[in-house]
CSV table of C-alpha atoms in Angstrom, one decimal:
chain,number,residue,atom,x,y,z
A,1,MET,CA,107.9,111.7,107.2
A,2,LYS,CA,104.3,111.3,106.0
A,3,ILE,CA,102.4,108.1,106.9
A,4,LEU,CA,99.2,106.8,105.9
A,5,HIS,CA,97.2,104.5,108.3
A,6,THR,CA,94.7,102.1,107.2
A,7,SER,CA,93.4,98.7,108.5
A,8,ASP,CA,90.7,96.1,108.5
A,9,TRP,CA,90.4,95.6,104.8
A,10,HIS,CA,88.9,92.0,105.2
A,11,LEU,CA,89.6,91.1,101.6
A,12,GLY,CA,87.5,88.3,100.6
A,13,ARG,CA,84.5,89.2,102.8
A,14,SER,CA,81.1,88.7,101.4
A,15,LEU,CA,77.7,90.3,102.4
A,16,TYR,CA,75.0,87.8,102.7
A,17,GLY,CA,76.6,85.6,99.9
A,18,ARG,CA,77.5,88.4,97.5
A,19,LYS,CA,81.1,88.7,96.9
A,20,ARG,CA,82.6,92.3,97.1
A,21,TYR,CA,85.8,92.0,95.0
A,22,GLU,CA,84.9,95.0,92.9
A,23,GLU,CA,84.5,97.3,96.0
A,24,PHE,CA,87.9,96.1,97.3
A,25,ALA,CA,89.5,96.6,94.0
A,26,ALA,CA,88.1,100.2,93.7
A,27,PHE,CA,89.3,101.0,97.2
A,28,LEU,CA,92.9,99.8,96.5
A,29,ASP,CA,92.9,101.8,93.2
A,30,TRP,CA,91.8,104.8,95.1
A,31,LEU,CA,94.3,104.3,97.7
A,32,VAL,CA,97.3,104.1,95.2
A,33,GLY,CA,96.1,107.3,93.8
A,34,ILE,CA,96.0,108.9,97.3
A,35,ILE,CA,99.5,107.7,97.9
A,36,GLU,CA,100.8,109.5,95.0
A,37,ASP,CA,98.7,112.5,95.4
A,38,GLU,CA,99.6,113.1,99.1
A,39,GLY,CA,103.3,112.0,98.7
A,40,ILE,CA,103.0,109.3,101.3
A,41,ASP,CA,106.4,108.0,102.5
A,42,VAL,CA,105.1,105.0,104.7
A,43,LEU,CA,102.0,103.0,104.5
A,44,LEU,CA,100.8,101.1,107.7
A,45,VAL,CA,98.2,98.3,107.5
A,46,ALA,CA,97.1,97.6,111.0
A,47,GLY,CA,95.7,94.0,110.6
A,48,ASP,CA,92.9,92.1,109.2
A,49,VAL,CA,94.2,92.2,105.7
A,50,PHE,CA,92.0,89.3,104.8
A,51,ASP,CA,88.7,88.2,106.3
A,52,SER,CA,89.7,84.6,106.5
A,53,SER,CA,92.8,82.7,107.5
A,54,THR,CA,92.6,80.9,104.2
A,55,PRO,CA,91.7,83.7,101.7
A,56,GLY,CA,90.8,82.8,98.1
A,57,ASN,CA,92.8,83.4,95.1
A,58,ARG,CA,91.1,86.7,94.1
A,59,ALA,CA,91.7,88.1,97.6
A,60,GLN,CA,95.4,87.2,97.3
A,61,GLU,CA,95.6,88.7,93.8
A,62,LEU,CA,94.3,92.0,95.0
A,63,TYR,CA,96.7,92.0,97.9
A,64,TYR,CA,99.8,91.2,95.9
A,65,ARG,CA,99.0,93.4,93.0
A,66,PHE,CA,98.4,96.3,95.3
A,67,LEU,CA,101.8,95.8,96.9
A,68,CYS,CA,103.5,95.7,93.6
A,69,ARG,CA,101.9,99.0,92.6
A,70,VAL,CA,102.9,100.8,95.8
A,71,ALA,CA,106.4,99.5,95.5
A,72,ASN,CA,106.6,101.4,92.2
A,73,SER,CA,105.1,104.6,93.8
A,74,CYS,CA,106.6,107.3,95.8
A,75,CYS,CA,105.9,105.3,99.1
A,76,ARG,CA,109.2,103.9,100.1
A,77,HIS,CA,108.0,101.5,102.9
A,78,VAL,CA,104.8,99.4,103.5
A,79,VAL,CA,104.4,97.8,107.0
A,80,VAL,CA,101.7,95.1,107.5
A,81,ILE,CA,100.8,93.4,110.8
A,82,ALA,CA,98.5,90.5,111.2
A,83,GLY,CA,95.1,90.8,112.8
A,84,ASN,CA,92.9,88.3,114.6
A,85,HIS,CA,91.3,87.3,111.3
A,86,ASP,CA,94.7,86.8,109.6
A,87,SER,CA,96.8,83.6,109.5
A,88,PRO,CA,100.3,84.6,110.8
A,89,SER,CA,102.0,82.0,108.9
A,90,PHE,CA,100.2,82.8,105.7
A,91,LEU,CA,101.1,86.4,106.0
A,92,ASN,CA,104.7,85.5,106.9
A,93,ALA,CA,105.3,83.0,104.0
A,94,PRO,CA,106.4,85.5,101.5
A,95,LYS,CA,108.0,88.0,103.9
A,96,GLU,CA,111.5,87.6,102.6
A,97,LEU,CA,110.4,88.2,99.0
A,98,LEU,CA,108.3,91.1,99.9
A,99,ARG,CA,111.2,92.6,101.8
A,100,ALA,CA,112.9,93.3,98.5
A,101,LEU,CA,110.0,95.6,97.6
A,102,ASN,CA,110.3,97.3,101.1
A,103,VAL,CA,107.2,95.6,102.3
A,104,HIS,CA,107.7,94.6,105.9
A,105,VAL,CA,105.3,91.9,107.3
A,106,ILE,CA,104.9,90.9,110.9
A,107,GLY,CA,102.6,88.1,111.3
A,108,ALA,CA,103.3,87.0,114.8
A,109,VAL,CA,105.4,87.7,117.9
A,110,THR,CA,108.7,86.0,118.1
A,111,GLU,CA,111.1,85.2,120.9
A,112,ASN,CA,113.0,88.3,120.1
A,113,PRO,CA,110.9,91.5,120.4
A,114,GLU,CA,113.5,93.5,118.4
A,115,ASP,CA,112.0,91.7,115.4
A,116,GLU,CA,109.1,94.0,115.7
A,117,VAL,CA,111.1,97.2,115.6
A,118,LEU,CA,111.8,98.7,112.1
A,119,VAL,CA,114.3,101.6,111.5
A,120,ILE,CA,113.5,103.6,108.6
A,121,ASP,CA,116.5,105.9,107.8
A,122,ASP,CA,116.8,107.3,104.3
A,123,SER,CA,119.4,109.9,105.0
A,124,GLY,CA,121.7,108.0,102.8
A,125,PHE,CA,125.1,108.1,104.6
A,126,GLU,CA,127.0,104.9,105.5
A,127,ASN,CA,130.4,104.5,107.1
A,128,ALA,CA,132.7,104.5,104.1
A,129,ASP,CA,136.2,105.6,103.1
A,130,SER,CA,137.7,108.4,101.0
A,131,ALA,CA,135.9,108.8,97.7
A,132,GLU,CA,133.0,106.7,98.7
A,133,GLU,CA,132.6,108.8,101.7
A,134,SER,CA,132.7,111.9,99.8
A,135,ARG,CA,130.0,110.7,97.5
A,136,GLN,CA,127.8,109.6,100.3
A,137,MET,CA,128.3,112.8,102.1
A,138,ASP,CA,127.0,114.8,99.1
A,139,ILE,CA,124.0,112.5,99.1
A,140,PHE,CA,123.6,113.0,102.8
A,141,GLU,CA,123.7,116.9,102.4
A,142,SER,CA,121.0,116.8,99.8
A,143,LYS,CA,118.8,114.7,102.0
A,144,ILE,CA,119.3,116.0,105.6
A,145,LYS,CA,117.4,119.2,104.8
A,146,ASN,CA,114.3,117.1,104.3
A,147,GLN,CA,115.2,114.1,106.6
A,148,LYS,CA,112.7,111.3,106.7
A,149,SER,CA,113.5,108.8,109.5
A,150,SER,CA,111.3,107.0,112.0
A,151,ILE,CA,111.2,104.0,114.2
A,152,ILE,CA,108.2,101.8,113.7
A,153,CYS,CA,107.0,99.3,116.4
A,154,ALA,CA,105.1,96.8,114.3
A,155,VAL,CA,103.2,94.9,117.1
A,156,PRO,CA,100.8,92.3,115.6
A,157,TYR,CA,97.7,90.9,117.1
A,158,LEU,CA,98.7,89.5,120.5
A,159,ARG,CA,97.1,86.1,121.1
A,160,ASP,CA,96.4,85.0,124.6
A,161,ARG,CA,99.2,82.5,124.5
A,162,ASP,CA,101.6,85.2,123.6
A,163,VAL,CA,101.0,87.4,126.6
A,164,ARG,CA,99.6,85.2,129.4
A,165,THR,CA,100.7,82.1,131.2
A,166,VAL,CA,97.7,79.8,132.2
A,167,GLU,CA,97.9,78.8,135.9
A,168,PRO,CA,95.5,76.3,137.8
A,169,GLY,CA,92.8,77.9,139.8
A,170,GLU,CA,92.7,81.2,138.0
A,171,THR,CA,89.5,83.3,138.1
A,172,ILE,CA,88.2,85.4,135.2
A,173,ASP,CA,89.4,88.5,136.9
A,174,ASP,CA,92.9,86.9,137.1
A,175,LYS,CA,92.9,86.0,133.4
A,176,ASN,CA,91.7,89.5,132.5
A,177,ARG,CA,94.3,91.2,134.7
A,178,LYS,CA,97.1,89.0,133.3
A,179,LEU,CA,96.0,89.7,129.6
A,180,VAL,CA,96.1,93.4,130.1
A,181,GLU,CA,99.4,93.3,132.0
A,182,GLY,CA,100.9,91.0,129.3
A,183,ILE,CA,100.0,93.5,126.5
A,184,LYS,CA,101.3,96.4,128.6
A,185,GLU,CA,104.6,94.6,129.2
A,186,HIS,CA,105.0,93.6,125.5
A,187,TYR,CA,104.6,97.3,124.3
A,188,ALA,CA,107.0,98.4,127.0
A,189,ARG,CA,109.7,96.0,125.9
A,190,VAL,CA,109.3,96.8,122.2
A,191,VAL,CA,109.1,100.5,122.7
A,192,GLU,CA,112.1,100.5,125.0
A,193,ILE,CA,114.1,98.8,122.1
A,194,ALA,CA,112.7,101.5,119.7
A,195,GLU,CA,114.0,104.3,122.1
A,196,GLN,CA,117.4,102.8,122.2
A,197,LYS,CA,117.6,102.7,118.3
A,198,ARG,CA,116.2,106.1,118.0
A,199,ASP,CA,119.0,107.4,120.3
A,200,GLU,CA,121.6,105.5,118.3
A,201,LEU,CA,120.3,107.0,115.1
A,202,LEU,CA,120.2,110.5,116.5
A,203,LYS,CA,123.8,110.1,117.5
A,204,ARG,CA,124.8,108.9,114.0
A,205,GLN,CA,123.1,111.7,112.3
A,206,ALA,CA,124.7,114.3,114.7
A,207,VAL,CA,128.1,112.9,113.5
A,208,ARG,CA,127.1,113.1,109.9
A,209,THR,CA,125.9,116.6,110.5
A,210,GLN,CA,129.2,117.7,112.0
A,211,LYS,CA,131.1,116.2,109.0
A,212,SER,CA,128.9,118.0,106.6
A,213,ALA,CA,128.6,121.6,105.8
A,214,ILE,CA,125.1,121.6,107.2
A,215,LYS,CA,125.0,123.2,110.7
A,216,ASN,CA,121.5,122.4,111.6
A,217,GLN,CA,120.9,119.8,114.3
A,218,PRO,CA,119.2,116.5,113.2
A,219,SER,CA,115.4,116.6,113.5
A,220,ALA,CA,113.4,114.6,116.0
A,221,ILE,CA,112.7,110.9,115.0
A,222,PRO,CA,109.1,109.8,115.7
A,223,ILE,CA,108.3,106.6,117.3
A,224,ILE,CA,105.3,105.1,115.5
A,225,ALA,CA,103.7,102.0,116.9
A,226,MET,CA,101.0,99.6,115.6
A,227,GLY,CA,98.6,97.3,117.1
A,228,HIS,CA,95.4,95.3,116.6
A,229,LEU,CA,93.4,95.2,119.8
A,230,PHE,CA,90.2,96.3,121.5
A,231,THR,CA,90.6,99.5,123.6
A,232,ALA,CA,88.4,100.4,126.6
A,233,GLY,CA,85.4,102.5,125.5
A,234,GLY,CA,86.0,101.6,121.8
A,235,ARG,CA,82.9,102.1,119.6
A,236,THR,CA,81.4,99.3,117.5
A,237,VAL,CA,78.1,99.0,115.5
A,238,GLU,CA,75.7,96.2,114.9
A,239,GLY,CA,76.7,93.8,112.1
A,240,ASP,CA,80.2,95.0,111.8
A,241,GLY,CA,81.8,91.6,112.3
A,242,VAL,CA,84.1,92.7,115.1
A,243,ARG,CA,84.3,90.0,117.6
A,244,GLU,CA,85.8,89.9,121.0
A,245,LEU,CA,89.6,89.1,120.9
A,246,TYR,CA,89.6,87.0,124.0
A,247,VAL,CA,86.4,85.0,124.1
A,248,GLY,CA,84.6,85.4,127.5
A,249,SER,CA,86.9,88.2,128.5
A,250,LEU,CA,86.4,91.9,129.2
A,251,ALA,CA,90.1,92.6,128.7
A,252,HIS,CA,89.9,95.9,126.8
A,253,VAL,CA,93.0,97.9,127.3
A,254,GLY,CA,93.1,101.6,128.3
A,255,LYS,CA,95.3,104.2,126.6
A,256,GLU,CA,97.4,104.4,129.8
A,257,ILE,CA,99.2,101.0,129.0
A,258,PHE,CA,100.9,102.5,126.0
A,259,PRO,CA,104.4,104.1,126.6
A,260,SER,CA,104.3,107.9,126.5
A,261,SER,CA,107.2,108.0,124.1
A,262,ILE,CA,104.9,106.9,121.2
A,263,ASP,CA,104.2,109.8,118.8
A,264,TYR,CA,101.5,108.0,116.9
A,265,LEU,CA,99.8,104.6,117.5
A,266,ALA,CA,98.1,103.1,114.4
A,267,LEU,CA,95.4,100.7,115.6
A,268,GLY,CA,93.3,98.1,113.9
A,269,HIS,CA,90.3,95.8,114.8
A,270,LEU,CA,87.5,98.4,115.3
A,271,HIS,CA,85.7,99.4,112.2
A,272,VAL,CA,84.6,102.9,113.3
A,273,HIS,CA,87.3,105.5,112.9
A,274,GLN,CA,88.0,107.0,116.3
A,275,ALA,CA,90.5,108.4,118.7
A,276,VAL,CA,91.2,106.4,121.9
A,277,GLY,CA,90.2,108.2,125.2
A,278,GLY,CA,90.5,111.7,123.7
A,279,ALA,CA,94.1,111.0,122.6
A,280,GLU,CA,94.3,112.1,119.0
A,281,HIS,CA,97.5,110.4,118.4
A,282,ILE,CA,96.1,107.0,119.4
A,283,ARG,CA,93.7,106.1,116.5
A,284,TYR,CA,91.7,103.4,114.8
A,285,SER,CA,91.5,104.2,111.1
A,286,GLY,CA,88.4,102.0,110.8
A,287,SER,CA,87.5,99.7,107.9
A,288,PRO,CA,87.7,101.2,104.4
A,289,ILE,CA,84.2,99.9,103.4
A,290,PRO,CA,81.1,99.1,105.4
A,291,MET,CA,81.3,95.5,106.6
A,292,GLY,CA,77.6,95.4,107.4
A,293,TYR,CA,74.5,97.4,107.2
A,294,GLY,CA,75.1,98.9,110.7
A,295,GLU,CA,78.1,100.9,109.0
A,296,ALA,CA,76.1,101.8,105.9
A,297,ASN,CA,75.8,105.6,106.8
A,298,GLN,CA,79.4,106.0,108.2
A,299,GLN,CA,81.9,108.1,106.4
A,300,LYS,CA,84.9,105.8,106.0
A,301,SER,CA,88.4,107.3,106.1
A,302,VAL,CA,92.1,106.7,106.3
A,303,VAL,CA,94.4,108.6,108.6
A,304,ILE,CA,97.5,110.7,107.5
A,305,ALA,CA,100.1,111.6,110.1
A,306,ASP,CA,102.6,114.2,108.9
A,307,PHE,CA,105.8,114.5,110.8
A,308,GLY,CA,107.8,117.5,109.8
A,309,CYS,CA,106.4,117.9,106.3
A,310,GLU,CA,104.9,121.3,105.4
A,311,LYS,CA,103.1,120.2,102.3
A,312,SER,CA,99.5,119.1,102.5
A,313,ASN,CA,97.1,118.6,99.7
A,314,SER,CA,93.5,120.1,99.9
A,315,HIS,CA,92.1,116.5,100.1
A,316,SER,CA,92.7,116.3,103.8
A,317,LYS,CA,90.8,117.9,106.7
A,318,ILE,CA,93.2,118.7,109.5
A,319,ILE,CA,91.7,117.4,112.8
A,320,ASN,CA,94.8,118.0,115.0
A,321,GLN,CA,97.0,120.8,113.9
A,322,LYS,CA,99.8,120.3,116.6
A,323,SER,CA,100.5,116.7,115.6
A,324,LYS,CA,99.3,117.2,111.9
A,325,ILE,CA,97.0,114.4,111.9
A,326,THR,CA,94.3,114.4,109.3
A,327,LEU,CA,91.4,112.3,108.2
A,328,LEU,CA,91.0,111.6,104.5
A,329,PRO,CA,87.4,110.5,103.5
A,330,ILE,CA,87.0,107.5,101.3
A,331,PRO,CA,84.4,107.5,98.6
A,332,CYS,CA,81.5,105.1,98.8
A,333,PHE,CA,82.1,102.4,96.1
A,334,GLN,CA,78.9,100.4,96.8
A,335,PRO,CA,75.9,102.0,98.6
A,336,LEU,CA,74.1,99.9,101.1
A,337,GLU,CA,70.6,100.8,102.3
A,338,ARG,CA,68.7,99.4,105.2
A,339,ILE,CA,64.9,99.8,105.0
A,340,VAL,CA,62.6,99.1,108.0
A,341,GLY,CA,58.8,99.6,108.3
A,342,SER,CA,55.5,98.5,107.0
A,343,LEU,CA,55.0,97.3,103.4
A,344,GLU,CA,53.9,100.7,102.4
A,345,ASP,CA,56.9,102.3,104.0
A,346,ILE,CA,59.2,99.9,102.3
A,347,GLN,CA,57.7,100.4,98.9
A,348,ALA,CA,57.7,104.2,99.2
A,349,ARG,CA,61.4,104.2,100.0
A,350,LEU,CA,62.0,101.8,97.1
A,351,GLU,CA,60.2,104.2,94.7
A,352,GLU,CA,62.5,107.0,96.0
A,353,LEU,CA,65.6,105.0,95.3
A,354,LYS,CA,64.3,104.0,91.9
A,355,ARG,CA,63.8,107.8,90.9
A,356,ALA,CA,67.4,108.5,92.1
A,357,GLU,CA,68.6,105.4,89.8
A,358,SER,CA,70.2,103.9,93.0
A,359,ARG,CA,72.4,100.8,92.7
A,360,ALA,CA,72.2,100.0,96.4
A,361,TRP,CA,72.4,96.6,97.9
A,362,LEU,CA,69.3,96.4,100.2
A,363,GLU,CA,68.6,94.9,103.6
A,364,ILE,CA,64.8,95.0,104.3
A,365,GLU,CA,63.0,94.4,107.6
A,366,TYR,CA,59.2,94.2,107.5
A,367,THR,CA,57.6,95.3,110.8
A,368,GLY,CA,54.1,95.7,109.7
A,369,ARG,CA,51.1,94.0,111.6
A,370,GLU,CA,49.9,91.7,108.8
A,371,VAL,CA,51.7,88.4,108.0
A,372,ILE,CA,52.9,88.5,104.4
A,373,GLY,CA,54.1,85.2,103.2
A,374,ASN,CA,55.0,86.4,99.6
A,375,LEU,CA,57.0,89.4,100.6
A,376,ARG,CA,60.1,88.4,98.5
A,377,ASP,CA,57.9,88.1,95.4
A,378,LEU,CA,56.4,91.5,96.0
A,379,LEU,CA,59.9,93.1,96.5
A,380,ASP,CA,61.3,91.4,93.4
A,381,GLU,CA,58.4,92.9,91.3
A,382,SER,CA,59.1,96.3,92.7
A,383,LEU,CA,62.8,96.1,91.9
A,384,ALA,CA,62.4,94.6,88.4
A,385,GLY,CA,64.5,96.6,85.9
A,386,THR,CA,66.6,98.5,88.4
A,387,ALA,CA,70.3,98.0,89.5
A,388,MET,CA,69.4,97.3,93.0
A,389,GLU,CA,69.7,94.0,94.7
A,390,VAL,CA,68.0,92.6,97.9
A,391,ARG,CA,70.7,91.0,99.9
A,392,ARG,CA,68.5,90.1,103.0
A,393,ILE,CA,64.8,90.2,103.9
A,394,ARG,CA,63.7,89.9,107.5
A,395,ASN,CA,60.0,89.3,107.9
A,396,ARG,CA,59.6,89.9,111.6
A,397,ARG,CA,55.9,89.1,111.7
A,398,LEU,CA,56.2,85.8,109.9
A,399,MET,CA,59.2,85.0,112.0
A,400,GLU,CA,57.3,85.6,115.2
A,401,ARG,CA,54.5,83.4,114.1
A,402,VAL,CA,56.8,80.5,113.1
A,403,MET,CA,58.9,80.9,116.3
A,404,SER,CA,55.6,80.9,118.5
A,405,THR,CA,54.7,77.6,117.1
A,406,ILE,CA,58.0,75.8,116.4
A,407,GLY,CA,60.6,77.1,118.7
A,408,GLU,CA,63.3,74.7,117.4
A,409,ASP,CA,63.2,76.4,114.1
A,410,GLU,CA,65.2,79.4,115.4
A,411,ALA,CA,68.1,80.2,113.0
A,412,LEU,CA,71.6,79.3,114.2
A,413,ASP,CA,72.9,82.4,112.6
A,414,ASP,CA,70.9,84.5,115.2
A,415,LEU,CA,72.9,83.0,118.0
A,416,ASP,CA,76.6,83.4,119.0
A,417,ALA,CA,78.8,80.6,120.5
A,418,GLN,CA,78.1,81.7,123.9
A,419,GLU,CA,74.3,81.5,123.5
A,420,VAL,CA,74.5,78.1,122.0
A,421,PHE,CA,76.5,76.8,125.0
A,422,THR,CA,74.0,78.5,127.4
A,423,ARG,CA,71.0,76.8,125.7
A,424,CYS,CA,72.9,73.4,126.2
A,425,LEU,CA,73.5,74.1,129.9
A,426,ASP,CA,69.7,75.0,130.2
A,427,ALA,CA,68.7,71.9,128.3
A,428,PHE,CA,70.5,69.7,130.6
A,429,ASP,CA,69.5,71.6,133.8
A,430,VAL,CA,73.1,72.3,134.9
A,431,PRO,CA,73.0,73.9,138.3
A,432,GLN,CA,74.0,77.6,138.5
A,433,GLU,CA,76.9,76.9,141.0
A,434,GLU,CA,78.6,74.6,138.2
A,435,ARG,CA,78.1,76.8,135.3
A,436,GLU,CA,81.0,79.4,136.0
A,437,GLU,CA,83.7,76.8,135.8
A,438,LEU,CA,82.1,75.1,132.8
A,439,LYS,CA,81.8,78.4,130.9
A,440,GLY,CA,85.4,79.3,131.7
A,441,THR,CA,86.6,76.0,130.3
A,442,TYR,CA,84.4,76.4,127.3
A,443,ASP,CA,85.7,79.9,126.6
A,444,GLU,CA,89.2,78.6,126.5
A,445,VAL,CA,88.3,75.8,124.0
A,446,VAL,CA,86.6,78.4,121.7
A,447,ARG,CA,89.5,80.8,122.1
A,448,ASP,CA,92.0,78.1,121.1
A,449,LEU,CA,89.9,77.2,118.1
A,450,LEU,CA,89.7,80.8,116.9
A,451,GLU,CA,93.4,81.5,117.4
A,452,GLU,CA,94.6,78.3,115.8
A,453,ASP,CA,96.8,78.9,112.7
A,454,ARG,CA,95.7,76.4,110.3
A,455,ASP,CA,98.4,77.2,107.8
A,456,ALA,CA,101.1,76.4,110.3
A,457,GLU,CA,102.9,73.0,110.1
């Protein structure tokens, strides 16, 4: 069983107003090729398929076209879970139709945790009689030598309301503790069901083996879990768009909350590929393209976990021989370049990029001493006739002069929701002893707004 783990596509995302559909299309084309080249059996998409709960037509077209292409490839199953950016009901709407393509979509938790447990068993033998049994036994004997079975715990993004009951008089610490406990209990329930299904499947396979001419014992069946959450110690970078899942909360979960029977845990939400707490089998794949200039120099990747297959193409670099986990680097489809410095430094770097015939999208921050009011005109003149684009200019000196004279002109984009609320408290001289309760209430209002599924009835 060979799985490919990816996440955080954020289809439809723009960069300072510049649409990025060509990048997304190039990545998905590349991914289809890798699935064929590597002989991938199962594709896991660990949340944040779209950047918005109401994705545009082009983003949807990219998604559905990709799923159709994968359905016609060697990949036999695709499992998609919702992230915090996704609308659960939007993802779930076509799930019955997609199931015909062996695309399994889990948009939200249900009352029955068994709905999140998928049994993948392609050994081919069903209980049948006489001639039909004989025919299926022949199929089984041909497949059991390279048996490909697994149990997948497809746990979507767990919203606050999914894992925690609100009680009056709770402190922030109480909320954080209950959030972590709720996530832990949910994974425990789902994985317990997976263990039961694995044991049942092993028993059935043992019976099949005894009936067949093959004397080998059934191979181990891996339990593969998915999730979209923020783990303790997880690395982020400036401008990556990763937001706190639980507003005003420090509820980052540790690797110890996950059951030890999980053979591989495919996580989404953080855009930097990384292992969790040194455990190589608990991993974030990271986003496939840089979501901001803080990620511009990262080598993006997808993760391949190989359970029992001996073949491996030279594309991959093995990072954990015991568990056969590999990182596969993703090509850069659109270069991003951040230039910081004086006007001379900026122009010198632009000349280097022009000689290299770069097509980068640029973020430029001027930090020189002089105030330059026509910085944009100077940069446009320098870039005339090139394929480069300036996506953002930060003129620090001009900004400092303006801010020193007219404080109210501060850009709202430079503040987050918490900072705006704090400014309001300051403006109305709210006493410190009253602020904690007000902030807690405000946090819950913001959280409810962020988690509202606008596509639900």
